[in-house]
Short mmCIF file of C-alpha atoms and ligand atoms in Angstrom, two decimals:
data_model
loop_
_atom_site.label_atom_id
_atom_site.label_comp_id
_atom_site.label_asym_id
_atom_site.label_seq_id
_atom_site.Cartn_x
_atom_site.Cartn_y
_atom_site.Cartn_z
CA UNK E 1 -35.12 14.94 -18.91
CA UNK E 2 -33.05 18.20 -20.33
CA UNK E 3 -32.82 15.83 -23.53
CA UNK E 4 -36.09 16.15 -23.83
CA UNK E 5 -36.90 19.66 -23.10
CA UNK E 6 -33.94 20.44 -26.04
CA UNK E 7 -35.79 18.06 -28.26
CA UNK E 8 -38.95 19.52 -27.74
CA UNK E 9 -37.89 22.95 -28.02
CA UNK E 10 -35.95 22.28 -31.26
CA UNK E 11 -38.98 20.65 -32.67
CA UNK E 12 -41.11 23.60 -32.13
CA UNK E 13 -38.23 25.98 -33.67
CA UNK E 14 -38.43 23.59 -36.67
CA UNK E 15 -42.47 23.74 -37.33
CA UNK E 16 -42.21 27.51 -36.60
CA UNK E 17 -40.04 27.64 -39.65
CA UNK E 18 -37.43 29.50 -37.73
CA UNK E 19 -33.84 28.32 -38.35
CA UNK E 20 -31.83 30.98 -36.27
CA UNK E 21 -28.64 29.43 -35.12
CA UNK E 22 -27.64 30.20 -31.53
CA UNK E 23 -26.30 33.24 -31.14
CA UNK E 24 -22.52 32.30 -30.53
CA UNK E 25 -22.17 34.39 -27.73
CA UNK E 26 -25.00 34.23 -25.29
CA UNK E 27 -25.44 30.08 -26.04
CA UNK E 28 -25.51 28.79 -23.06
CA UNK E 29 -26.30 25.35 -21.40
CA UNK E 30 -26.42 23.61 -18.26
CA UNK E 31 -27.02 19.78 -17.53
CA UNK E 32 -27.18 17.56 -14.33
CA UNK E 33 -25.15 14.46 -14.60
CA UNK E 34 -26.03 11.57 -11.73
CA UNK E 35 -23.03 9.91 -12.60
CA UNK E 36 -20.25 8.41 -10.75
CA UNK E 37 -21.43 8.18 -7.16
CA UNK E 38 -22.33 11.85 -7.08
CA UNK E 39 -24.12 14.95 -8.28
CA UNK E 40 -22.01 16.61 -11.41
CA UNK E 41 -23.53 20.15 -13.51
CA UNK E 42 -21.85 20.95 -16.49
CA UNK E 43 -22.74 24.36 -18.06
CA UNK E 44 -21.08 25.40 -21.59
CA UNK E 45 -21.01 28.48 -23.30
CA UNK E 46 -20.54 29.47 -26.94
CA UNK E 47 -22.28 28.36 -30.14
CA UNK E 48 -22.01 24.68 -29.70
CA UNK E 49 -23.08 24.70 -25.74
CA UNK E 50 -25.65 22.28 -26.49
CA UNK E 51 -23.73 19.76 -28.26
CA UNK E 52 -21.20 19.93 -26.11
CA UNK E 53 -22.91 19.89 -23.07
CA UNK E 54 -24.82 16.03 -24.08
CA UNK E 55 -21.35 14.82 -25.69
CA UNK E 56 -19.66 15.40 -22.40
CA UNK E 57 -22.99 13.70 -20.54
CA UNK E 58 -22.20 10.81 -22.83
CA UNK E 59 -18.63 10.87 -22.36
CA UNK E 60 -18.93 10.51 -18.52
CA UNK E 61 -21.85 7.76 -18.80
CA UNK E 62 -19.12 5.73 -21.16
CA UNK E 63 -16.46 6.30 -18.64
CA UNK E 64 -18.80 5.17 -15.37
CA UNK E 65 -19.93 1.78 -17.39
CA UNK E 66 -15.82 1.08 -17.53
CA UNK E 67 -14.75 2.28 -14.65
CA UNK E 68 -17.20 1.29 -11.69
CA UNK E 69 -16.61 -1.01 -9.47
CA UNK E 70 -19.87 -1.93 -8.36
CA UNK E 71 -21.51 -2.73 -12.05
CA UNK E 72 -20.82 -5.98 -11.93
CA UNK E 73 -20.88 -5.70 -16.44
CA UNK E 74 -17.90 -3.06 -15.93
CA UNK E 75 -14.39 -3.51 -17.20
CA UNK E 76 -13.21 -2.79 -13.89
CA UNK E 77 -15.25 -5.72 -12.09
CA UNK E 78 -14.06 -8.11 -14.79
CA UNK E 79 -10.69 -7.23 -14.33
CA UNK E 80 -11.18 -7.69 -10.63
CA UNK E 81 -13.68 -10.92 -10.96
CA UNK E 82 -10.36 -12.64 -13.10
CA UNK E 83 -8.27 -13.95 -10.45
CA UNK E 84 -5.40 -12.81 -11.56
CA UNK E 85 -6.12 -13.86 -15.27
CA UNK E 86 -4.91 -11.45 -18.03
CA UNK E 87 -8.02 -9.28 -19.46
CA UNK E 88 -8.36 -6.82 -22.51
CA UNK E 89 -8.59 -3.49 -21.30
CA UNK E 90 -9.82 -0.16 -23.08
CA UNK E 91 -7.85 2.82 -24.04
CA UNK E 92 -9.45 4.28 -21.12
CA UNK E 93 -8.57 1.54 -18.53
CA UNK E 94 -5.31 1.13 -19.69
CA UNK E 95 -4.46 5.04 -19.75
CA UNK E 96 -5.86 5.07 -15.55
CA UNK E 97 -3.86 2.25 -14.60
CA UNK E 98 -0.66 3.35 -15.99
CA UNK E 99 -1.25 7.25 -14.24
CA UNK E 100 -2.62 5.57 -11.46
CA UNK E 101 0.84 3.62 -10.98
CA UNK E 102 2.77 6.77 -11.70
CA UNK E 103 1.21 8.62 -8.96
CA UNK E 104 1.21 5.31 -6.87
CA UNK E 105 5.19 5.85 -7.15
CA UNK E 106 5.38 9.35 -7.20
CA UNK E 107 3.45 10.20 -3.83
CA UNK E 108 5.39 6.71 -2.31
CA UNK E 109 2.00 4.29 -2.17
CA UNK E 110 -0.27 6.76 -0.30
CA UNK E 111 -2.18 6.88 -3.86
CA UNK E 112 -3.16 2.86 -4.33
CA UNK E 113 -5.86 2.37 -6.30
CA UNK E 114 -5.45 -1.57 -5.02
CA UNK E 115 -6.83 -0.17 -1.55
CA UNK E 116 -9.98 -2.00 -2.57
CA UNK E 117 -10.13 -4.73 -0.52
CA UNK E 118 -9.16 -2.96 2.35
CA UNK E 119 -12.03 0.07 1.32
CA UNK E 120 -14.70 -3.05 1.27
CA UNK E 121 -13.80 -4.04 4.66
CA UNK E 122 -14.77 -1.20 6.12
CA UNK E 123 -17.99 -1.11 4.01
CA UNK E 124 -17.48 1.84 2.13
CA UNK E 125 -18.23 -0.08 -1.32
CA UNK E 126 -21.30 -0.99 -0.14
CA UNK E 127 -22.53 1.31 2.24
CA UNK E 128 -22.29 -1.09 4.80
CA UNK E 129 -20.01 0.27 7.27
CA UNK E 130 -18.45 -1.95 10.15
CA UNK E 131 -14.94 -1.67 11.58
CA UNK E 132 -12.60 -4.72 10.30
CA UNK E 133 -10.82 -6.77 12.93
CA UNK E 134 -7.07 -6.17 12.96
CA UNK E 135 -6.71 -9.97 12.39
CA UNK E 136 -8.90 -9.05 8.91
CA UNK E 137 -6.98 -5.90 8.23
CA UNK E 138 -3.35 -8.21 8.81
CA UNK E 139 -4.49 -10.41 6.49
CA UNK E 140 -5.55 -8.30 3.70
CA UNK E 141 -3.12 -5.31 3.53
CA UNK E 142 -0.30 -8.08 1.44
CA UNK E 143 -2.65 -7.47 -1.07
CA UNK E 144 -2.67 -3.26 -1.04
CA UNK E 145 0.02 -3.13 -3.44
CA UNK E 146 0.01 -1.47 -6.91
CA UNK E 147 3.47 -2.97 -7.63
CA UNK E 148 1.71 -6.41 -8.81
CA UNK E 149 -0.34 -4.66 -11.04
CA UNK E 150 0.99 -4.90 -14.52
CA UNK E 151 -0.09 -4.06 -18.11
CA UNK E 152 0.71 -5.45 -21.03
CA UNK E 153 0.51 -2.75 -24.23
CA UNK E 154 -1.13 -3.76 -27.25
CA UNK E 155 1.53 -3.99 -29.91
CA UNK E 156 -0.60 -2.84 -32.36
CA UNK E 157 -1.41 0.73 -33.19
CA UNK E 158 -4.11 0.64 -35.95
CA UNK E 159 -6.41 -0.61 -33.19
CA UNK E 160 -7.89 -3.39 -34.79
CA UNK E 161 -5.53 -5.66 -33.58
CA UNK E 162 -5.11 -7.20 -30.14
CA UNK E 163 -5.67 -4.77 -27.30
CA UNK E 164 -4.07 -4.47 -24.35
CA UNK E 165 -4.42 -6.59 -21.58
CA UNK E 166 -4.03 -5.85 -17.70
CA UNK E 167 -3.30 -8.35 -14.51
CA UNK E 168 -3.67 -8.02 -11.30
CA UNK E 169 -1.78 -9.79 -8.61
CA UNK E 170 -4.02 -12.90 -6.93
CA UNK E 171 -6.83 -11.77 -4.85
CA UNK E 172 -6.31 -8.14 -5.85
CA UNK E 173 -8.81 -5.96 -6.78
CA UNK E 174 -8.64 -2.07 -7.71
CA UNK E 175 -11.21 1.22 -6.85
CA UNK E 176 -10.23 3.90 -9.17
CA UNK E 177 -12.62 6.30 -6.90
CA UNK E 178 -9.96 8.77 -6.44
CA UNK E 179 -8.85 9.17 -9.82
CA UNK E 180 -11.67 8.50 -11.89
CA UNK E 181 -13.69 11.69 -11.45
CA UNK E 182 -10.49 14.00 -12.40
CA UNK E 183 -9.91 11.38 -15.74
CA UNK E 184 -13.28 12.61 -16.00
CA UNK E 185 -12.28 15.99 -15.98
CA UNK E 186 -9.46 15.86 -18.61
CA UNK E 187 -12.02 13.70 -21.18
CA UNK E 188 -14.20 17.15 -20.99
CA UNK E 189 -11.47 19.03 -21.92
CA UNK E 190 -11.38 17.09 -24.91
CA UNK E 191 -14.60 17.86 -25.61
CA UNK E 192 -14.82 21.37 -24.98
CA UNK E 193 -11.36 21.34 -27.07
CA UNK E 194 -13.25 19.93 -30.08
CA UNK E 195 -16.83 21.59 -29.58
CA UNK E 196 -14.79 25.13 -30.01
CA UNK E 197 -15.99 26.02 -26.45
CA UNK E 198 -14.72 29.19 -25.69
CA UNK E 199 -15.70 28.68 -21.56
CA UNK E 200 -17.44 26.10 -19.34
CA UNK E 201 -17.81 25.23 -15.76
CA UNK E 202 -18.18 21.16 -14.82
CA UNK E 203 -18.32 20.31 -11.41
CA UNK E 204 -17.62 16.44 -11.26
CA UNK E 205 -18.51 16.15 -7.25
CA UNK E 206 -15.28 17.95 -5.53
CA UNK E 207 -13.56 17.49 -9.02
CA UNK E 208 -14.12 21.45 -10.44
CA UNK E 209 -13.20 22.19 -14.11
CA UNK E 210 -12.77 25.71 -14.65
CA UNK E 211 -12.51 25.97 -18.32
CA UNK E 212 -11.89 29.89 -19.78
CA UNK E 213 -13.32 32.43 -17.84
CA UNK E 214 -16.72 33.59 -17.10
CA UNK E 215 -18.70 35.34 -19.24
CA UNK E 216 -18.02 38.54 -17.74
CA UNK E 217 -14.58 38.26 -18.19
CA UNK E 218 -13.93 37.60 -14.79
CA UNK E 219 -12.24 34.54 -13.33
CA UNK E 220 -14.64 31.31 -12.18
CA UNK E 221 -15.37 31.27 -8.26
CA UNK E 222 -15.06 28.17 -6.85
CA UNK E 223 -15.81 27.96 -2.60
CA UNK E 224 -13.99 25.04 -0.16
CA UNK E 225 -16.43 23.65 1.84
CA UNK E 226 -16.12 24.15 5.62
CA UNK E 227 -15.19 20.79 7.14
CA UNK E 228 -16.47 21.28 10.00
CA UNK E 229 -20.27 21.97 8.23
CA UNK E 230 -20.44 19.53 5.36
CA UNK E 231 -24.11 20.16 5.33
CA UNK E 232 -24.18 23.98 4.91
CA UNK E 233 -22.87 24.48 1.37
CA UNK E 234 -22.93 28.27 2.12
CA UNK E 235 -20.12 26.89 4.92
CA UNK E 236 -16.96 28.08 3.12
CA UNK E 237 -13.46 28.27 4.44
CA UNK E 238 -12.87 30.77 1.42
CA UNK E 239 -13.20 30.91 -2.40
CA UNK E 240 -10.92 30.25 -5.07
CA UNK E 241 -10.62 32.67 -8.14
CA UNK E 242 -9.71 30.52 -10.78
CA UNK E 243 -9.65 30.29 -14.81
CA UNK E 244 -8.03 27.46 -17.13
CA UNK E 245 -7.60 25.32 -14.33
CA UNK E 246 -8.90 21.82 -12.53
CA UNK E 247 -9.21 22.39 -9.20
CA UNK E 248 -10.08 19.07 -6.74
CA UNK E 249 -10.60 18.63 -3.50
CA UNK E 250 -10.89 15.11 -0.66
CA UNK E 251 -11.90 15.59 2.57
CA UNK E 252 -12.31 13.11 5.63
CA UNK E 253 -16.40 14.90 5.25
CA UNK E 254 -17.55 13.65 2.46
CA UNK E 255 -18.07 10.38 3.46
CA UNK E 256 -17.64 8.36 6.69
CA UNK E 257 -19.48 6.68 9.07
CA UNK E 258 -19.46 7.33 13.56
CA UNK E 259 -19.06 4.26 15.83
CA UNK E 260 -18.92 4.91 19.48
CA UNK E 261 -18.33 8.59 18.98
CA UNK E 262 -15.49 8.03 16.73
CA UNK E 263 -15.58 9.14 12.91
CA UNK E 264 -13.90 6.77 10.30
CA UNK E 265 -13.98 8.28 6.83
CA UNK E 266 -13.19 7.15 2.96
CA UNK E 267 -9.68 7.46 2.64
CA UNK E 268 -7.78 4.77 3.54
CA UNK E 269 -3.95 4.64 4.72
CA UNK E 270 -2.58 2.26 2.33
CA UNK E 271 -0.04 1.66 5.01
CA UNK E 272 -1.70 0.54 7.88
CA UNK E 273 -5.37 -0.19 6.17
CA UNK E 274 -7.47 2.53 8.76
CA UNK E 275 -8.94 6.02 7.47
CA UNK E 276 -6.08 8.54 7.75
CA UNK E 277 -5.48 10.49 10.42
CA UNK E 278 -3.41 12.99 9.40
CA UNK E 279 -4.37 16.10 11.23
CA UNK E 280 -5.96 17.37 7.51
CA UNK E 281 -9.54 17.71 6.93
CA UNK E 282 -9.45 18.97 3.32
CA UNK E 283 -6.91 19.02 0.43
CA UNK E 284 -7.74 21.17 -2.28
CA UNK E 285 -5.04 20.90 -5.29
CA UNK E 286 -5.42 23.27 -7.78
CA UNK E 287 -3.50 23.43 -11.37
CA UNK E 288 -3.58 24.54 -14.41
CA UNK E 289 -5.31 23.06 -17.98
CA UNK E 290 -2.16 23.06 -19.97
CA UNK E 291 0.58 22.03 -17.59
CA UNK E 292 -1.30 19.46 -14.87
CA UNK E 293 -4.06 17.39 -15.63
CA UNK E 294 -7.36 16.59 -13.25
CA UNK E 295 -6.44 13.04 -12.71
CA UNK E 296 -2.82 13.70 -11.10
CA UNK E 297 -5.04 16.85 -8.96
CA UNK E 298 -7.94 14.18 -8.27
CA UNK E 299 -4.96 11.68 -7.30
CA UNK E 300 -2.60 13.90 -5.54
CA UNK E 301 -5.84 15.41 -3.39
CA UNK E 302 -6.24 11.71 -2.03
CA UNK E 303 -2.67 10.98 -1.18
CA UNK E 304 -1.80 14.20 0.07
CA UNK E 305 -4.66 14.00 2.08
CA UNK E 306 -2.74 11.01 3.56
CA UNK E 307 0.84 12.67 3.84
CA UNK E 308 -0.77 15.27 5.99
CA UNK E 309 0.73 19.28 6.22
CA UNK E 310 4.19 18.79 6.25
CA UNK E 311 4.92 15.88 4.11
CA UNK E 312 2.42 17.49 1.56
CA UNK E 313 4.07 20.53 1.96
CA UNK E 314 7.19 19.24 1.32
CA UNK E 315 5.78 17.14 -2.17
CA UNK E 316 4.56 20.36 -3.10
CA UNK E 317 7.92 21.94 -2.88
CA UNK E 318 9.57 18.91 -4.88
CA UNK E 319 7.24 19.05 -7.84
CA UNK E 320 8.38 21.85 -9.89
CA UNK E 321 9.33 23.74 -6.91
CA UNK E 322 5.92 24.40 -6.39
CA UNK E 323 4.76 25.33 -9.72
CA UNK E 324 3.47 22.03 -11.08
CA UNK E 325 0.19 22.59 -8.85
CA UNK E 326 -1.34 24.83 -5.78
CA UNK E 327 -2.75 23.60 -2.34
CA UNK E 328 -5.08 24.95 0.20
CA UNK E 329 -4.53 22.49 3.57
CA UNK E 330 -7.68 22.88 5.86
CA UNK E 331 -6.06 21.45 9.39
CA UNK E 332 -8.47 19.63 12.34
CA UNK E 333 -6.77 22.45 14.52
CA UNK E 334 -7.99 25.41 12.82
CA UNK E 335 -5.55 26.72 10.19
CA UNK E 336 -5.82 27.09 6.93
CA UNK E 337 -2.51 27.13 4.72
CA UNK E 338 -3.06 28.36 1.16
CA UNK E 339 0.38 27.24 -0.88
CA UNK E 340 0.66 28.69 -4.24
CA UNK E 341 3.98 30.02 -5.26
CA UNK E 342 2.90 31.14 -9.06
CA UNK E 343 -0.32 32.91 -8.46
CA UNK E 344 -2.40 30.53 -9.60
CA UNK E 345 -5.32 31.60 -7.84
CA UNK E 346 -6.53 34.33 -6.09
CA UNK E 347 -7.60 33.14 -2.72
CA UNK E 348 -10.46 35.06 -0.74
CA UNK E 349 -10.83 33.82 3.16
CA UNK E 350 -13.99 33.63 4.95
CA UNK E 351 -13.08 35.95 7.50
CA UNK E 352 -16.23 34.85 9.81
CA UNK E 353 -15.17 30.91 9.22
CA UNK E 354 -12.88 31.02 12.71
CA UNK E 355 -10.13 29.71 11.03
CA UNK E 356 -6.49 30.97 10.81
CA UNK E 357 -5.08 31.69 7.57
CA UNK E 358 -1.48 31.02 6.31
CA UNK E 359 0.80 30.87 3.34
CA UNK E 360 3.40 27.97 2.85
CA UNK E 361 6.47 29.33 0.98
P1 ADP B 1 -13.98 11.50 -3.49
O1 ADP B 1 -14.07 10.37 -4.45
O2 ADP B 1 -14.92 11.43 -2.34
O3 ADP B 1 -14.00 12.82 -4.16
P2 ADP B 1 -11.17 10.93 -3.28
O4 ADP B 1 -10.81 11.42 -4.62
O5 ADP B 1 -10.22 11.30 -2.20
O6 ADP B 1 -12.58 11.44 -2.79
O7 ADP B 1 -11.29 9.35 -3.39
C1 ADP B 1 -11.67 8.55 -2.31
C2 ADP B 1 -12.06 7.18 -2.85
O8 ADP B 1 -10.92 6.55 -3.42
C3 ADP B 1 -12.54 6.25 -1.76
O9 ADP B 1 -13.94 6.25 -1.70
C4 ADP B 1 -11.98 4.89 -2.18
O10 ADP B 1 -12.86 4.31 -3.11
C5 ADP B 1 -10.72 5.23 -2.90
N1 ADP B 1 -9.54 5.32 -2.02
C6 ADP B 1 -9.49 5.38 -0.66
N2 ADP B 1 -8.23 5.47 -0.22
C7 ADP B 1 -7.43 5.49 -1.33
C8 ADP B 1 -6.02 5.55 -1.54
N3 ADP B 1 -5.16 5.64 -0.53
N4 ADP B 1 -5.57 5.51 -2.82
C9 ADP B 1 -6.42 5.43 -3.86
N5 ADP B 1 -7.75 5.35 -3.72
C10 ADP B 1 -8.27 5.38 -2.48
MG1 MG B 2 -8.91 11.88 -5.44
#
């Protein structure tokens, strides 16, 4: 649709005769992406906004025809139709499941992208929600376990050679839904990088790219959503000031299903196969362009989302002492704990939200 209203519009500056480049710095453009399971708008700034904006369209529709697991033509379903057969893998594929085993080890298995089977039991692949039986659940958590995952690296560097191949362990299958959307992420900083945009926004669904500042000079304002009113986007437990950075977010809100007054949600306890129940509502981890990158924020946001306050707490301390990446916690009783040792942010509170507000140290 926005395709065509650029084509159209260049057309008619064409026939006019007039040639006038865009002026490098009010160029501005902003695109919906339905991509990925959700909603994404991507606005760039600078004299190649356009052409950045559609090659980082095109960069996420190349990524979603890899990486989803419910087109049955992606690389992802092959890899989880083969049985535990070796399959060739893309630069893409094989770059996620090596971070996605790093994280896997680094956060101690709350971040397994081989959750899958245990995600479909509970319907959330195909929105058809039902609890599994613990007899199901027994039987299928020997399979949540990244460990018998294992790549094989193409020895060949020109590219033209054999790629690599991946394996997964029998009756495995991965979901790279928590990871994929913050991969996303770092791909459009490789656009931006080589478009010479000087600042852009892309919000990837909960996954926010702050890229630069605003136009105005100021820092990019980016609001957590209220838990407790996923509907009201105006709901905010406070915003985040924030500029060069990724900034990602899971909550048990976003999607989840009630049986008999009960809410089971999207994130799934590797450990024990059920929706986490953590005491957390929302995890937002925030870092920064040039030291983190938005798949370890769109990974960590998951598992720390599974640790719950203090373990997360206590990760966030052990990375970096707290300087690889900030948190705000949102906590079912109330409190909100902002952890940032650096500065990263600035952090303003919704006052009127009811919550309490803390700082971690
Ligand atoms: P969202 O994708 O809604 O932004 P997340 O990044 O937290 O939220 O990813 C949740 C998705 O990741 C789930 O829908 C599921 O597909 C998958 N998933 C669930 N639990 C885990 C887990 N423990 N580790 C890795 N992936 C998970
Ligand atoms: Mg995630």
């Amino acid at each position: 649709m926005r395709r065509f209203t650029a084509y159209v519009l260049l057309t008619f500056l064409f026939l006019s005769g007039c040639s006038a480049p865009a002026d490098p710095d009010t160029a501005q453009e902003s695109i919906q992406v339905i991509a990925m399971d959700t909603a994404m708008l991507i606005t760039t700034y600078g004299e190649h906004s356009v052409t950045a904006a559609y090659a980082a369209e095109d960069r996420i529709r190349e990524l979603e025809s890899a990486l989803s697991r419910t087109d049955p033509d992606s690389e992802v379903s092959r890899l989880n139709a083969a049985g535990g057969e070796a399959v060739e893998i893309s630069g893409d594929l094989q770059t996620i499941l090596s971070q996605s085993a790093q994280y896997s080890q680094e956060t101690g298995g709350a971040f397994d992208i081989t959750v899958a089977p245990a995600a479909t039991a509970w319907g959330f692949t195909a929105d058809r929600f039902q609890i599994p039986s613990q007899t199901e659940l027994d039987r299928l958590l020997p399979l949540v376990d990244s460990s018998q995952v294992s790549i094989i690296p193409s020895l060949d560097s020109s590219g033209d050679g054999p790629k690599a191949t991946a394996r997964l362990g029998p009756g495995q299958s991965v979901d790279l839904g928590a990871i994929a959307k913050g991969y996303a992420a770092d791909q459009l900083c490789k656009v931006f990088d080589a478009n010479e945009i000087p600042r852009a926004l892309a919000d990837l669904g909960g996954n926010v790219l702050a890229w630069g500042d605003r136009p105005d000079g100021a820092p990019w304002r980016v609001g957590i959503q209220d838990p407790a009113h996923p509907d009201d986007k105006n709901a905010l437990v406070g915003v985040l000031e924030i500029v060069d950075s990724f900034a990602v977010t899971s909550g048990s809100y976003q999607r989840y299903f009630e049986q008999d007054g009960k809410r089971y949600h999207h994130i799934i306890d590797p450990a024990t196969g059920y929706p986490a129940d953590s005491g957390l509502t929302s995890v937002t981890v925030v870092a920064g362009t040039g030291s983190g990158s938005g798949a370890m924020c769109d990974a960590y946001s998951t598992a720390l989302f599974i640790m719950g306050e203090e373990k997360a707490l206590d990760f966030w301390r052990s990375q970096l002492n707290g300087s690889l990446f900030s948190l705000v916690l949102v906590t079912e009783d109330g409190r909100v704990v902002v952890a940032d040792k650096i500065n990263r942010f600035a952090f303003a509170p919704n006052e009127d939200s009811g919550y309490a507000y803390e700082t971690a140290s």
